[in-house]
CSV table of C-alpha atoms in Angstrom, one decimal:
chain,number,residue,atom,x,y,z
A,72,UNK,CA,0.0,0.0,0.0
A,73,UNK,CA,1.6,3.3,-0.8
A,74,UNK,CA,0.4,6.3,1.1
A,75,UNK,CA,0.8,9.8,-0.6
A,76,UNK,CA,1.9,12.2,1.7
A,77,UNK,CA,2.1,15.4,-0.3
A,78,UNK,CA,-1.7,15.3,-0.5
A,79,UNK,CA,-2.1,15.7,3.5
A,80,UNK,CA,-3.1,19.2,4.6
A,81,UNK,CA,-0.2,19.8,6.6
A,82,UNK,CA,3.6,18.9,5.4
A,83,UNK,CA,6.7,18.5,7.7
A,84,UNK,CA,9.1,21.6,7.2
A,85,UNK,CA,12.7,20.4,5.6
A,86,UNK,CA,11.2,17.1,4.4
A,87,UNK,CA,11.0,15.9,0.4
A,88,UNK,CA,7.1,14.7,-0.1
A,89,UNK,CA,8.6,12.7,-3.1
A,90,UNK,CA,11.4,11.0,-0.3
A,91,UNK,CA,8.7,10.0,2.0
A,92,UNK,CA,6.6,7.8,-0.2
A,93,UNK,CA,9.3,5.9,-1.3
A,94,UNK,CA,10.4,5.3,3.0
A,95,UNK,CA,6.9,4.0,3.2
A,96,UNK,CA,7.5,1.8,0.2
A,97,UNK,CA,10.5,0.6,1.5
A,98,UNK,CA,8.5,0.2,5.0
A,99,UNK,CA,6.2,-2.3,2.9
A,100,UNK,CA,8.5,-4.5,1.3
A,101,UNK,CA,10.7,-4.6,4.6
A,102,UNK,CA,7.9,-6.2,6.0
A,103,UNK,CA,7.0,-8.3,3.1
A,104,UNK,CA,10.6,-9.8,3.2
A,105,UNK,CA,10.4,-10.2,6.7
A,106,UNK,CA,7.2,-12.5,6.8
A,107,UNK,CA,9.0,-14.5,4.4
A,108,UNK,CA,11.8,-14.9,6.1
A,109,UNK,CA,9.8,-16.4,8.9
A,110,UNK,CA,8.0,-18.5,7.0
A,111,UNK,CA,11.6,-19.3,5.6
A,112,UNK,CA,13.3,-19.9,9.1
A,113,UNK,CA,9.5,-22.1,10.0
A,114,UNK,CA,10.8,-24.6,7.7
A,115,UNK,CA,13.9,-24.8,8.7
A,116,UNK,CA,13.2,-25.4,11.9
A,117,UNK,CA,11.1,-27.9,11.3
A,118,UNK,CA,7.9,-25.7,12.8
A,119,UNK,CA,4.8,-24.9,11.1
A,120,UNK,CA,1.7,-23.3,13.1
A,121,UNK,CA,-0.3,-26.0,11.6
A,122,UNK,CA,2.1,-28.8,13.6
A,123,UNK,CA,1.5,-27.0,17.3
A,124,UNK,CA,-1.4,-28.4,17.8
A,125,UNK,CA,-0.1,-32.0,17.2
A,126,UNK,CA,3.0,-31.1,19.0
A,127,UNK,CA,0.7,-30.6,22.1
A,128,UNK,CA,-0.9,-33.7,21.9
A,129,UNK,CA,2.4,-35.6,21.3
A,130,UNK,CA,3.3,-33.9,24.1
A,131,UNK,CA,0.5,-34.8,26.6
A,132,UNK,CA,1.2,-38.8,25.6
A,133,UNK,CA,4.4,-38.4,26.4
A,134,UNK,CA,3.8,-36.6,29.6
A,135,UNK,CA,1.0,-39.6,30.7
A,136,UNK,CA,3.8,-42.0,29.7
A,137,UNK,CA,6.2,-40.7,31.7
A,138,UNK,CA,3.6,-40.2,35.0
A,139,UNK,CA,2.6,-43.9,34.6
A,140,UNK,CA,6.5,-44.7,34.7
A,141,UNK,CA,6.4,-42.8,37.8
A,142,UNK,CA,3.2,-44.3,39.4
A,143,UNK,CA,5.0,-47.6,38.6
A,144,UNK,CA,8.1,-46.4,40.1
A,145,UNK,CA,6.6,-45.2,43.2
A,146,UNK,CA,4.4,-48.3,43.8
A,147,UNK,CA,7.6,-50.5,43.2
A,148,UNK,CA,9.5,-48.3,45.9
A,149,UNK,CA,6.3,-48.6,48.2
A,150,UNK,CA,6.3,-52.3,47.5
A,151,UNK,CA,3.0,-52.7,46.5
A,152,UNK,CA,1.3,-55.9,45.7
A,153,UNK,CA,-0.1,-57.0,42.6
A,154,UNK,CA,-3.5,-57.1,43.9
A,155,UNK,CA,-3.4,-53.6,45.6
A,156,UNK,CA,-1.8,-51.9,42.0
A,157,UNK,CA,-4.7,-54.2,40.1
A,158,UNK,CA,-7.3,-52.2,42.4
A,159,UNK,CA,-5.8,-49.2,42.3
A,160,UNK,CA,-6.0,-49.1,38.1
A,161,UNK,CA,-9.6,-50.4,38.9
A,162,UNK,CA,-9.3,-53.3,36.7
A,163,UNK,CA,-12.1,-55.1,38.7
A,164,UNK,CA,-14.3,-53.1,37.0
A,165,UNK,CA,-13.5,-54.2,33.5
A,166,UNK,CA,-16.0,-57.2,32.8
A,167,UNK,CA,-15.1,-60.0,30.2
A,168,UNK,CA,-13.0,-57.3,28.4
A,169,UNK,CA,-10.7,-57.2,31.3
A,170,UNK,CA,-7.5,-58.0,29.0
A,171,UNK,CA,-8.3,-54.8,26.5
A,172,UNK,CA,-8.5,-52.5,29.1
A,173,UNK,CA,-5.3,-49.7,28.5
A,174,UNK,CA,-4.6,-50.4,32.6
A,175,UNK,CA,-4.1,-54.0,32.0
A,176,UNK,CA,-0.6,-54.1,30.4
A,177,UNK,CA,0.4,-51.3,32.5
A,178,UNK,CA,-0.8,-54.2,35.4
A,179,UNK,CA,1.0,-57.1,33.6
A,180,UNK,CA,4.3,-55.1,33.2
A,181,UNK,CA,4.3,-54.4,36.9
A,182,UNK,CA,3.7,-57.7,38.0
A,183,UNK,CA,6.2,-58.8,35.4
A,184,UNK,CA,9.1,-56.9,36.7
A,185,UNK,CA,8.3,-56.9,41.1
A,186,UNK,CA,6.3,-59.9,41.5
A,187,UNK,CA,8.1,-62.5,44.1
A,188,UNK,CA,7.1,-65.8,42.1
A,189,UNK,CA,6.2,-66.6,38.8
A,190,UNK,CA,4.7,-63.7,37.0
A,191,UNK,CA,2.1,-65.8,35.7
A,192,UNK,CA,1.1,-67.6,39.2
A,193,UNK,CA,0.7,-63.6,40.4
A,194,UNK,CA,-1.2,-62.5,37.8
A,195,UNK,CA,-3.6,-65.5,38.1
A,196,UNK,CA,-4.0,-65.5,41.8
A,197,UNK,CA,-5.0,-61.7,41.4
A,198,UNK,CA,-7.7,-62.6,38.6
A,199,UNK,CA,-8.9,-65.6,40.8
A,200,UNK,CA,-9.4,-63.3,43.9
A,201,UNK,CA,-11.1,-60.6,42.0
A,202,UNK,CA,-13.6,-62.9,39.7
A,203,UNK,CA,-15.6,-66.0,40.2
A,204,UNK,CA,-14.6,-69.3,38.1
A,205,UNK,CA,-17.2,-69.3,35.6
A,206,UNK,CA,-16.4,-65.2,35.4
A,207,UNK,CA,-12.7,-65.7,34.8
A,208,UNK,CA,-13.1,-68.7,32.3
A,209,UNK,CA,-14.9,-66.4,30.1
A,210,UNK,CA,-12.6,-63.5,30.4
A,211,UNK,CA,-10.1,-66.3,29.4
A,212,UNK,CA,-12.3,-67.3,26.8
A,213,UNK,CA,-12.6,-64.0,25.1
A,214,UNK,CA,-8.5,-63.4,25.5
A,215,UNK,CA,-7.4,-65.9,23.7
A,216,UNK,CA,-9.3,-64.9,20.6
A,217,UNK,CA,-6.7,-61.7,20.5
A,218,UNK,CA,-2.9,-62.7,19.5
A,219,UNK,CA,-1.5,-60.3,21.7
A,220,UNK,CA,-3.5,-61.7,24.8
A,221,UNK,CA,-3.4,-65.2,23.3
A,222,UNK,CA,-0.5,-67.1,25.4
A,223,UNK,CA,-1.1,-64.9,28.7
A,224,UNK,CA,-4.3,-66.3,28.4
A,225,UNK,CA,-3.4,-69.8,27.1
A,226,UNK,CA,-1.0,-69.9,30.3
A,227,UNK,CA,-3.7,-68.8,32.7
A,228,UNK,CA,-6.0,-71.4,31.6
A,229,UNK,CA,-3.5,-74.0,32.6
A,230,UNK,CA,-3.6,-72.4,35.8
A,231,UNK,CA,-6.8,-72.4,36.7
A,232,UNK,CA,-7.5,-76.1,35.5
A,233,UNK,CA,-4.4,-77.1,37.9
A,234,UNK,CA,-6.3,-74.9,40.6
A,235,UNK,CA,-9.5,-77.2,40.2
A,236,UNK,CA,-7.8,-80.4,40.1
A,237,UNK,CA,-5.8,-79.4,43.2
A,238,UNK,CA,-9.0,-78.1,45.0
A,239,UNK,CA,-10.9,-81.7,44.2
A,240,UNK,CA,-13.5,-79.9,41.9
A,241,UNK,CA,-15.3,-82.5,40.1
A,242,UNK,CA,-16.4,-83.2,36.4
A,243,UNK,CA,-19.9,-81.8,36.6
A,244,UNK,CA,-18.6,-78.4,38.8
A,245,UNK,CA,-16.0,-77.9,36.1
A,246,UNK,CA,-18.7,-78.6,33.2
A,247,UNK,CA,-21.0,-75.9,34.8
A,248,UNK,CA,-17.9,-73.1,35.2
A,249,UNK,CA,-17.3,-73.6,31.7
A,250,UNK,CA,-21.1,-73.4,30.8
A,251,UNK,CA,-20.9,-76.5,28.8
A,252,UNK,CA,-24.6,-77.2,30.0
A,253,UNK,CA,-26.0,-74.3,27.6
A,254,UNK,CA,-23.6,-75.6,24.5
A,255,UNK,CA,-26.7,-77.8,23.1
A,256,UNK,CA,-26.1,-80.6,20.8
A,257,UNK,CA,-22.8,-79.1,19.5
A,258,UNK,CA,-21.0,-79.1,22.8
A,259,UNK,CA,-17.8,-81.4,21.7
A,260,UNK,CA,-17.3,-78.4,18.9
A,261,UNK,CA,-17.4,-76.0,22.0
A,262,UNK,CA,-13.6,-74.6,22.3
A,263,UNK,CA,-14.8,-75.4,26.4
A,264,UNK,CA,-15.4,-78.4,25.7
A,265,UNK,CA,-11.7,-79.7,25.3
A,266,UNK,CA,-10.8,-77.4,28.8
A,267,UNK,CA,-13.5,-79.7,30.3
A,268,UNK,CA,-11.8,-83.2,28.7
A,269,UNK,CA,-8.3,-81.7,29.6
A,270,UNK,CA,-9.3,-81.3,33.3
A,271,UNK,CA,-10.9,-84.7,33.6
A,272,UNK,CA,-7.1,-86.1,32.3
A,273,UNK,CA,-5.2,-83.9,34.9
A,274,UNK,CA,-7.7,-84.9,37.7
A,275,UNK,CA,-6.8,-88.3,37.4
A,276,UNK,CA,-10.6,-89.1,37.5
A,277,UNK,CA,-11.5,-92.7,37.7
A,278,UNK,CA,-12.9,-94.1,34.7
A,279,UNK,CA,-12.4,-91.1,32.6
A,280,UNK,CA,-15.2,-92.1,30.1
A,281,UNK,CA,-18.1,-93.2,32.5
A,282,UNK,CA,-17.5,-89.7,34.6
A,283,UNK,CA,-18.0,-87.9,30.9
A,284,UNK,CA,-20.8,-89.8,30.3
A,285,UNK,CA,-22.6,-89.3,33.8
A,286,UNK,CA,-21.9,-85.3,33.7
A,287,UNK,CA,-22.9,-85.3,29.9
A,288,UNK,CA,-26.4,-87.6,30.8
A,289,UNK,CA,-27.0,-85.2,33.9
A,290,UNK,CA,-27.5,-82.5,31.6
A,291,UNK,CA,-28.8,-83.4,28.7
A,292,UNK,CA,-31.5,-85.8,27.6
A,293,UNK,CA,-31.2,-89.3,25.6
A,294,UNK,CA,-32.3,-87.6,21.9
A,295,UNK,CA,-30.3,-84.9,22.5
A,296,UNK,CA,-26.7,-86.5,23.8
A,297,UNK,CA,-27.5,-89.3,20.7
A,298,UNK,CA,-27.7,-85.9,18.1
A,299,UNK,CA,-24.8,-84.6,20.2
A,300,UNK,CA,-22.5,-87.9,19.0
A,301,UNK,CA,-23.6,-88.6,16.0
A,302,UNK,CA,-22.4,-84.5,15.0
A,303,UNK,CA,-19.0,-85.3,16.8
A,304,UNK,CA,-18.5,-88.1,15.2
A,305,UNK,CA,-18.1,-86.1,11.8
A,306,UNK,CA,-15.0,-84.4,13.2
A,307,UNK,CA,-12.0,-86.2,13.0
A,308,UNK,CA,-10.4,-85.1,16.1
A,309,UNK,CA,-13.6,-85.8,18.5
A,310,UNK,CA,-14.5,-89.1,16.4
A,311,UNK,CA,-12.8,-91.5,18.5
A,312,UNK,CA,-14.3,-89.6,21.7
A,313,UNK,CA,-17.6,-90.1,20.8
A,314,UNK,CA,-17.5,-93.3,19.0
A,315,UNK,CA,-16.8,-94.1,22.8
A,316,UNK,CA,-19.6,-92.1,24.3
A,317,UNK,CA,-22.4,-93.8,22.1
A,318,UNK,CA,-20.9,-97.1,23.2
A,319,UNK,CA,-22.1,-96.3,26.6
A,320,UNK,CA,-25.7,-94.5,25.7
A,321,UNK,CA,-26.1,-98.1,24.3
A,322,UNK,CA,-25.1,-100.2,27.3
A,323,UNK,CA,-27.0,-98.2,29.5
A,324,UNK,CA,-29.8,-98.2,27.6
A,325,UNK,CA,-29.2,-102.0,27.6
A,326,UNK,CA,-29.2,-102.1,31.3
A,327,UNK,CA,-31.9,-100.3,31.4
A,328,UNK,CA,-34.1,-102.3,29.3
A,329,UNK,CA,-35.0,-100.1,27.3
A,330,UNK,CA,-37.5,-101.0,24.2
A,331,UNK,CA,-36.6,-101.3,20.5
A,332,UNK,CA,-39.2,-98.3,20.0
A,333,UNK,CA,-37.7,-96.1,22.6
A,334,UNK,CA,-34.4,-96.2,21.3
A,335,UNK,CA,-35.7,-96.0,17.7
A,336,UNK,CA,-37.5,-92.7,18.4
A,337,UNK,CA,-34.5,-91.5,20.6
A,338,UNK,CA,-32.6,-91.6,17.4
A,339,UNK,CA,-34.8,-89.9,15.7
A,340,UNK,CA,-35.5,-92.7,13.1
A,341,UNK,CA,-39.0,-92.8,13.2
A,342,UNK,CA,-38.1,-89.4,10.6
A,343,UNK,CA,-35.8,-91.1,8.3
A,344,UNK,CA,-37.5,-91.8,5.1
A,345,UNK,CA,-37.0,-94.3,2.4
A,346,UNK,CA,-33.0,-94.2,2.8
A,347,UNK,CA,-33.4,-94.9,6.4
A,348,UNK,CA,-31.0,-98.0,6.6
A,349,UNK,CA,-28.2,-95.7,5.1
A,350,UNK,CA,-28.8,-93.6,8.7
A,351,UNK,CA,-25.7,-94.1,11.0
A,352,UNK,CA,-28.6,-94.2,13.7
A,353,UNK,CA,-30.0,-97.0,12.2
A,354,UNK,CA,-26.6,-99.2,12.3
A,355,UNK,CA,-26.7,-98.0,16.3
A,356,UNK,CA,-30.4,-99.1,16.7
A,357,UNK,CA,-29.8,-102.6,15.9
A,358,UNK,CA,-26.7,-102.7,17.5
A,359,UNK,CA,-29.1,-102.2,20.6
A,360,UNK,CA,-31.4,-105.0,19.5
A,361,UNK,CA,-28.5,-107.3,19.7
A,362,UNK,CA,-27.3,-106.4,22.4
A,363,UNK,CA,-30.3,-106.2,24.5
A,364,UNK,CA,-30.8,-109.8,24.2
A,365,UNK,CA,-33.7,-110.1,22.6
A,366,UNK,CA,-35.6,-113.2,21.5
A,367,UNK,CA,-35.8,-112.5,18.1
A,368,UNK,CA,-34.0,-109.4,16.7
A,369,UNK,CA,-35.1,-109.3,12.9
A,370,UNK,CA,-38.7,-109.5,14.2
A,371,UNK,CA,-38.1,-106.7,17.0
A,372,UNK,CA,-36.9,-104.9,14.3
A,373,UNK,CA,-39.8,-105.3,11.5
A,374,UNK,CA,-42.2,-104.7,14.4
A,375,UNK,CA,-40.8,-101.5,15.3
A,376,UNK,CA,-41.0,-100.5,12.0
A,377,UNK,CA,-44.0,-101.6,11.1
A,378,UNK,CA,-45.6,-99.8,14.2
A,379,UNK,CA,-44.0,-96.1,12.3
A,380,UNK,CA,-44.0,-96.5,9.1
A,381,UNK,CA,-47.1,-97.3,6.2
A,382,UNK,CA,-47.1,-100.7,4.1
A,383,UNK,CA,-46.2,-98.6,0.9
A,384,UNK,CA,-43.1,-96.6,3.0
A,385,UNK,CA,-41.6,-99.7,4.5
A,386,UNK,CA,-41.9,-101.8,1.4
A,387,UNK,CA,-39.3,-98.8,-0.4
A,388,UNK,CA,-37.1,-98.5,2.8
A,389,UNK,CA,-36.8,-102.4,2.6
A,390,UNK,CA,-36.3,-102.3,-1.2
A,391,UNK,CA,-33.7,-99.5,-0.9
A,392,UNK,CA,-31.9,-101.6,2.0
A,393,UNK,CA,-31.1,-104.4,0.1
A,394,UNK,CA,-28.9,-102.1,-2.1
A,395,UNK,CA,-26.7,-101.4,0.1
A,396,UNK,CA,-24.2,-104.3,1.3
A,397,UNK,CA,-23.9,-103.2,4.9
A,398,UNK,CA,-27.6,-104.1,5.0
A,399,UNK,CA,-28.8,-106.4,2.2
A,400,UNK,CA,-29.2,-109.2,4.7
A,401,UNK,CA,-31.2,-107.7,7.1
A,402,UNK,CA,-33.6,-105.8,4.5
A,403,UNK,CA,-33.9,-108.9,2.7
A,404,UNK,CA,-35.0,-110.9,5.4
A,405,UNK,CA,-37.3,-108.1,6.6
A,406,UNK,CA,-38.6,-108.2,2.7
A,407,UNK,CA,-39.3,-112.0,3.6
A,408,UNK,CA,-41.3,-111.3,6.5
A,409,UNK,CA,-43.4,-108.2,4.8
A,410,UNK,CA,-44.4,-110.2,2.2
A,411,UNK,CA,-45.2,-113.1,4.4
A,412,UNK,CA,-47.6,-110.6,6.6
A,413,UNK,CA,-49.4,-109.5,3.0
A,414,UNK,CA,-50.2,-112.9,2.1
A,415,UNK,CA,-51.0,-113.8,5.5
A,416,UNK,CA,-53.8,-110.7,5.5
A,417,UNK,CA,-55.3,-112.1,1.7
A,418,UNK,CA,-53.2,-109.5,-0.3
A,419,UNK,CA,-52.4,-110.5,-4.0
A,420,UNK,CA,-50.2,-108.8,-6.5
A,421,UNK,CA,-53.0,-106.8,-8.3
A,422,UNK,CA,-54.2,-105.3,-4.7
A,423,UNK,CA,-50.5,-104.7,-3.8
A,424,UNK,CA,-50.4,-102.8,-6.9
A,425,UNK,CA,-52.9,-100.4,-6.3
A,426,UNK,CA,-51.8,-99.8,-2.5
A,427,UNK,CA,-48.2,-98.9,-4.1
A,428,UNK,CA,-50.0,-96.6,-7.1
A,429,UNK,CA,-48.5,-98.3,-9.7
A,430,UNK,CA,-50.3,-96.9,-12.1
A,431,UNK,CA,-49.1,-93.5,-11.1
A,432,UNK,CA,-45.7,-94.0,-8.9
A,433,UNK,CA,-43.5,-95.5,-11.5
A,434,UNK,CA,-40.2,-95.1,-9.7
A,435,UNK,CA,-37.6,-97.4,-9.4
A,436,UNK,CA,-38.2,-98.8,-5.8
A,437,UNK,CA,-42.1,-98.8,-6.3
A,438,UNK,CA,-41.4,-101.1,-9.3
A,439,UNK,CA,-39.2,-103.4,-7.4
A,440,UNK,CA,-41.5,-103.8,-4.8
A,441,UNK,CA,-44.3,-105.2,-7.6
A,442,UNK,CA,-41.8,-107.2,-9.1
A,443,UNK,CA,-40.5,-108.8,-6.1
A,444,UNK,CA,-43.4,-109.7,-4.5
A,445,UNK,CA,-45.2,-110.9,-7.7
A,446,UNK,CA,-42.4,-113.4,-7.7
A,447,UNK,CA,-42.8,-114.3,-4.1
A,448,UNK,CA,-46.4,-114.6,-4.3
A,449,UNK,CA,-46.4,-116.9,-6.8
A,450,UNK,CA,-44.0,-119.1,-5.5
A,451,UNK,CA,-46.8,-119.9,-2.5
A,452,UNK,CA,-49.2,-122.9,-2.9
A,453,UNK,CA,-52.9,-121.2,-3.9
A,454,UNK,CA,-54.3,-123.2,-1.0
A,455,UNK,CA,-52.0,-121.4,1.3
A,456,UNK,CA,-52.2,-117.6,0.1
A,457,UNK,CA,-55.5,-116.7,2.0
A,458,UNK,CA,-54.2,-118.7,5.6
A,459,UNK,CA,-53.0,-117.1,8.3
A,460,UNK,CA,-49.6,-118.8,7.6
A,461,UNK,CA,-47.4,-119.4,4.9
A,462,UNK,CA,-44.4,-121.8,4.4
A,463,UNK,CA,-41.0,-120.8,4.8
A,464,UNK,CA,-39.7,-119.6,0.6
């Protein structure tokens, strides 16, 4: 800006008007030069007004680093325990999130670097006092699911399992800490779950299995615990586990004496369908007949069947049975003893037909089941197809 001063109404005695604009000229560009040169010597500083204000809070961090040095400094020299610094950071207030909290390193680097015994014994002695079992198994839980809280946590775990073995906690108190009685029919998946088989091995628990089994049957029905094996025993590493668990459900169920039918609808196979002897259930079932003693298994079996499923149903499963070589025998001589039953209640081919819908149901197992019996039939003296018997074919 250049101010003319030989315009003003009054003009300094001894003093060129033309010298005076160019000193206020000169003022201008003095100043112009000097803002630059600021901005100049800003750079190469290293300082910009924009960077204060991340300067300041560089600044603060590094001022609340240094005071938590300090408070960990004085509470070494004051020989604090880790139990008074871990209530003094007020870390019993953090919940299942206890291992995110900001205060919880700062706790673990204390106890790390004054604690007497093993840092890890410390740390969990503090968490035991401060949480219940079931409490500190889920903050546990929830830790190990970070990789920077993973080992800590994988460590602490082994802890408190020693802590229950040592205290003579037993299966079923252990099962409930870990909340394995709300798992449902996936349980063995349950990451608990293996905790819960771990302790049982480091309790040296007397017949491992049976004391599974017992806390397993305590909480959870027949149908469910059979669903519960039969999904564990699609994963390799719990196969062999419950392969073992189902071999008890049967002999109890044995000892027991429990019926062909409740076992059958405990498995659920009164919901199978025409493929029902491909069902791993159904293998298990009969296992149970067998084993149960009874009289005559092939008829326990039919007669279960027959009591859940419809002539025309059966007649497929049976048909679709003998298909497969694990159960040819058994549906074939099931076959045998369907077809008996038909002739036995004055059923010929013709009104076998029409209960099947032949003229309609054209599928492969409905046409078998024509076939076969048309054969059977006719192999059957006439005098003998209306009886209430029929000889042996």
């Amino acid at each position: 800006m250049t101010i003319n001063v030989a315009s003003a109404t009054s003009t300094l005695k001894g003093v060129n008007p033309q010298s005076r604009v160019l000193k206020l000229e000169s003022n201008d560009v003095s100043s112009q030069r000097f803002l630059r040169a600021a901005t100049a010597q800003e750079r190469k500083l290293g300082i910009s007004l924009s960077g204060l204000e991340q300067a300041a809070s560089s600044t603060k961090t590094w001022a609340a680093k240094l005071i938590q040095k300090l408070q960990l400094k004085w509470w070494q020299l004051r020989k604090k325990s880790p139990n008074d610094v871990f209530t003094k950071l007020k870390l019993q207030q953090a919940g299942t999130n206890l291992f995110e909290s900001p205060g919880f390193s700062k706790w673990v680097t204390y106890v790390t670097k004054n604690s007497n015994e093993a840092p890890e014994m410390a740390i969990f002695s503090t968490l035991a006092f401060h949480y219940s079992d079931d409490a500190l198994a889920r903050i546990l839980l929830t830790a190990k699911e970070t990789d920077s809280t993973k080992d800590l946590a994988t460590k602490l775990e082994g802890l408190q399992l020693k802590s229950w073995a040592d205290a003579g906690k037993t299966p079923d108190n252990v099962f409930k800490f870990l909340s394995l009685e709300k798992a449902g029919t996936k349980a063995f998946a349950n990451p608990q779950f293996a905790r819960w088989t771990d302790f049982i091995s480091q309790s040296k628990t007397q017949n491992a299995d049976m004391a599974m089994y017992i806390t397993l049957r305590t909480h959870y029905s027949d149908e469910a615990l059979a669903k519960m094996f039969a999904a564990a025993k699609e994963v390799e590493s719990t196969k062999t586990l419950a392969t073992r668990m189902e071999g008890i459900q049967l002999t109890n169920w044995v000892h027991a004496e429990k019926s062909p039918d409740y076992v059958f609808k405990t498995l659920a196979l009164d919901k199978m369908g025409a493929k029902g002897f491909e069902n791993p259930q159904f293998a298990r079932w009969t296992e149970f007949i067998t084993k149960a003693n009874t009289k005559d298994p092939e008829a326990a079996v039919y007669a279960t069947l027959g009591a859940h499923y419809s002539d025309e149903a059966l007649a497929k499963m049976l048909a679709a049975g003998i298909k497969v070589e694990s159960t040819e025998n058994l549906a074939a001589n099931l076959r045998i003893l369907q077809f008996k039953e038909w002739v036995s209640q004055g059923k010929t081919p013709e009104s076998v037909n029409a209960m099947l819908g032949l003229a309609t149901n054209t599928d492969d197992l409905t046409k078998k089941v024509s076939r076969d019996f048309e054969v059977f039939y006719g192999k059957i003296p006439a005098i003998d197809r209306a009886g209430p018997s029929s000889p042996t074919v």
